[in-house]
Structure formats: C-alpha cells, structure tokens
Amino acid sequence: MPTGLTADAGWQIGVSRTLPHPPDVVWDYLTGPAGLACWLGSGAEPAPEPGAPYRTDTGVTGEIRSYRPGDRIRLTYGPTTVQVALTAATGDRTRLRFHQERMSSPGQREQQRAYWQQVMDRIDAALGAG
C-alpha cells in the first residue's frame, strides 16, 4: 500500500512540530478566534462540544466530533476528518500535531501536507519567540 494510504481512513497526513510554549498557551491560542481562523478557517467558531456545527467564510462545513480541553479536538472538515492534538514536551514546550484523514487522493494528501506546514509556521509566528 502506498505511503499515506490506509484501508479504513483513505489517504491521510500527519504534521507535527514542537513549539517553545507551554501547552496551556498553545491551547488558548488554538481555541481562540485568531487561532481558529488560522487552522480551521475564518468565520469558524464552533462551540467546544461534540456535535457542534461550524461553517467557514469560504463555505467549508463540519462538526466537532470530540473535544477534550487542553488535549485534542477532532472534527469533520468537509468530507475529511481533522484532529489537532497537544502533548507536553520537556522544558515547558508543546508538541502540536495535525492529522487529517479520509482525503481523496495522493495529490490532496501532498496539498494538505503543505497546508498544515504553513499553518504550523503561522501558529509559531503568532505565538512569538519562547
């Protein structure tokens, strides 16, 4: 089976980065208006609870599947599923991971890899130097 293709979740991609900030700082940013606009899309302000719907300004719709404060959010993003997860790292740092599955093709997988890497760059820049 090609890299990134799974039998049960289709094409998937995971991108992670360790940020020089404690988990609570990263979580607060990700779940605030600026952070949600950064990774989910402008206009998306879902309630922090399973089943909460959202819609971005570009028309992407989805719903929260699971929401564990300070830990992870899993949601549908159009026909795909996205999970954002935080893990505490040594030295008051945080490992941030975005995982997206149920993509339609290897091309979409590569496009989303580049997208999530850009999101990481924007989050890192928004939080500033540690």
PDB file of N, CA and C in Angstrom, residues 2-5 10-13 103-114:
ATOM      1  N   PRO A   2       0.569   2.265  -0.798  1.00  0.00           N
ATOM      2  CA  PRO A   2       1.401   3.469  -0.847  1.00  0.00           C
ATOM      3  C   PRO A   2       1.440   4.200   0.504  1.00  0.00           C
ATOM      4  N   THR A   3       2.520   4.941   0.724  1.00  0.00           N
ATOM      5  CA  THR A   3       2.642   5.749   1.944  1.00  0.00           C
ATOM      6  C   THR A   3       1.461   6.708   2.040  1.00  0.00           C
ATOM      7  N   GLY A   4       0.843   6.740   3.215  1.00  0.00           N
ATOM      8  CA  GLY A   4      -0.267   7.650   3.446  1.00  0.00           C
ATOM      9  C   GLY A   4      -1.634   7.083   3.133  1.00  0.00           C
ATOM     10  N   LEU A   5      -1.693   5.880   2.579  1.00  0.00           N
ATOM     11  CA  LEU A   5      -2.986   5.272   2.267  1.00  0.00           C
ATOM     12  C   LEU A   5      -3.269   4.170   3.278  1.00  0.00           C
ATOM     13  N   GLY A  10      -8.605   5.937   4.242  1.00  0.00           N
ATOM     14  CA  GLY A  10      -8.202   6.549   2.983  1.00  0.00           C
ATOM     15  C   GLY A  10      -6.832   7.204   3.096  1.00  0.00           C
ATOM     16  N   TRP A  11      -6.629   8.237   2.307  1.00  0.00           N
ATOM     17  CA  TRP A  11      -5.373   8.975   2.341  1.00  0.00           C
ATOM     18  C   TRP A  11      -5.338   9.827   3.598  1.00  0.00           C
ATOM     19  N   GLN A  12      -4.178   9.864   4.251  1.00  0.00           N
ATOM     20  CA  GLN A  12      -4.051  10.648   5.481  1.00  0.00           C
ATOM     21  C   GLN A  12      -2.676  11.288   5.550  1.00  0.00           C
ATOM     22  N   ILE A  13      -2.588  12.319   6.382  1.00  0.00           N
ATOM     23  CA  ILE A  13      -1.324  13.030   6.590  1.00  0.00           C
ATOM     24  C   ILE A  13      -1.262  13.495   8.036  1.00  0.00           C
ATOM     25  N   MET A 103      -8.893  11.710   2.929  1.00  0.00           N
ATOM     26  CA  MET A 103      -8.665  12.515   1.738  1.00  0.00           C
ATOM     27  C   MET A 103      -8.818  11.628   0.504  1.00  0.00           C
ATOM     28  N   SER A 104      -9.040  12.259  -0.644  1.00  0.00           N
ATOM     29  CA  SER A 104      -9.439  11.517  -1.838  1.00  0.00           C
ATOM     30  C   SER A 104      -8.289  11.013  -2.701  1.00  0.00           C
ATOM     31  N   SER A 105      -7.079  11.562  -2.530  1.00  0.00           N
ATOM     32  CA  SER A 105      -6.013  11.200  -3.467  1.00  0.00           C
ATOM     33  C   SER A 105      -4.641  11.521  -2.894  1.00  0.00           C
ATOM     34  N   PRO A 106      -3.591  10.974  -3.493  1.00  0.00           N
ATOM     35  CA  PRO A 106      -2.243  11.342  -3.057  1.00  0.00           C
ATOM     36  C   PRO A 106      -1.958  12.816  -3.325  1.00  0.00           C
ATOM     37  N   GLY A 107      -2.559  13.374  -4.370  1.00  0.00           N
ATOM     38  CA  GLY A 107      -2.386  14.797  -4.650  1.00  0.00           C
ATOM     39  C   GLY A 107      -2.967  15.664  -3.543  1.00  0.00           C
ATOM     40  N   GLN A 108      -4.164  15.307  -3.073  1.00  0.00           N
ATOM     41  CA  GLN A 108      -4.766  16.056  -1.978  1.00  0.00           C
ATOM     42  C   GLN A 108      -3.929  15.902  -0.709  1.00  0.00           C
ATOM     43  N   ARG A 109      -3.381  14.710  -0.507  1.00  0.00           N
ATOM     44  CA  ARG A 109      -2.532  14.472   0.656  1.00  0.00           C
ATOM     45  C   ARG A 109      -1.329  15.413   0.635  1.00  0.00           C
ATOM     46  N   GLU A 110      -0.662  15.533  -0.503  1.00  0.00           N
ATOM     47  CA  GLU A 110       0.510  16.415  -0.595  1.00  0.00           C
ATOM     48  C   GLU A 110       0.118  17.876  -0.436  1.00  0.00           C
ATOM     49  N   GLN A 111      -1.021  18.251  -0.995  1.00  0.00           N
ATOM     50  CA  GLN A 111      -1.516  19.626  -0.857  1.00  0.00           C
ATOM     51  C   GLN A 111      -1.776  19.942   0.620  1.00  0.00           C
ATOM     52  N   GLN A 112      -2.386  19.004   1.341  1.00  0.00           N
ATOM     53  CA  GLN A 112      -2.696  19.227   2.746  1.00  0.00           C
ATOM     54  C   GLN A 112      -1.441  19.181   3.620  1.00  0.00           C
ATOM     55  N   ARG A 113      -0.434  18.392   3.224  1.00  0.00           N
ATOM     56  CA  ARG A 113       0.824  18.404   3.965  1.00  0.00           C
ATOM     57  C   ARG A 113       1.406  19.829   3.940  1.00  0.00           C
ATOM     58  N   ALA A 114       1.449  20.424   2.745  1.00  0.00           N
ATOM     59  CA  ALA A 114       1.974  21.786   2.610  1.00  0.00           C
ATOM     60  C   ALA A 114       1.111  22.769   3.401  1.00  0.00           C
TER      61      ALA A 114
END
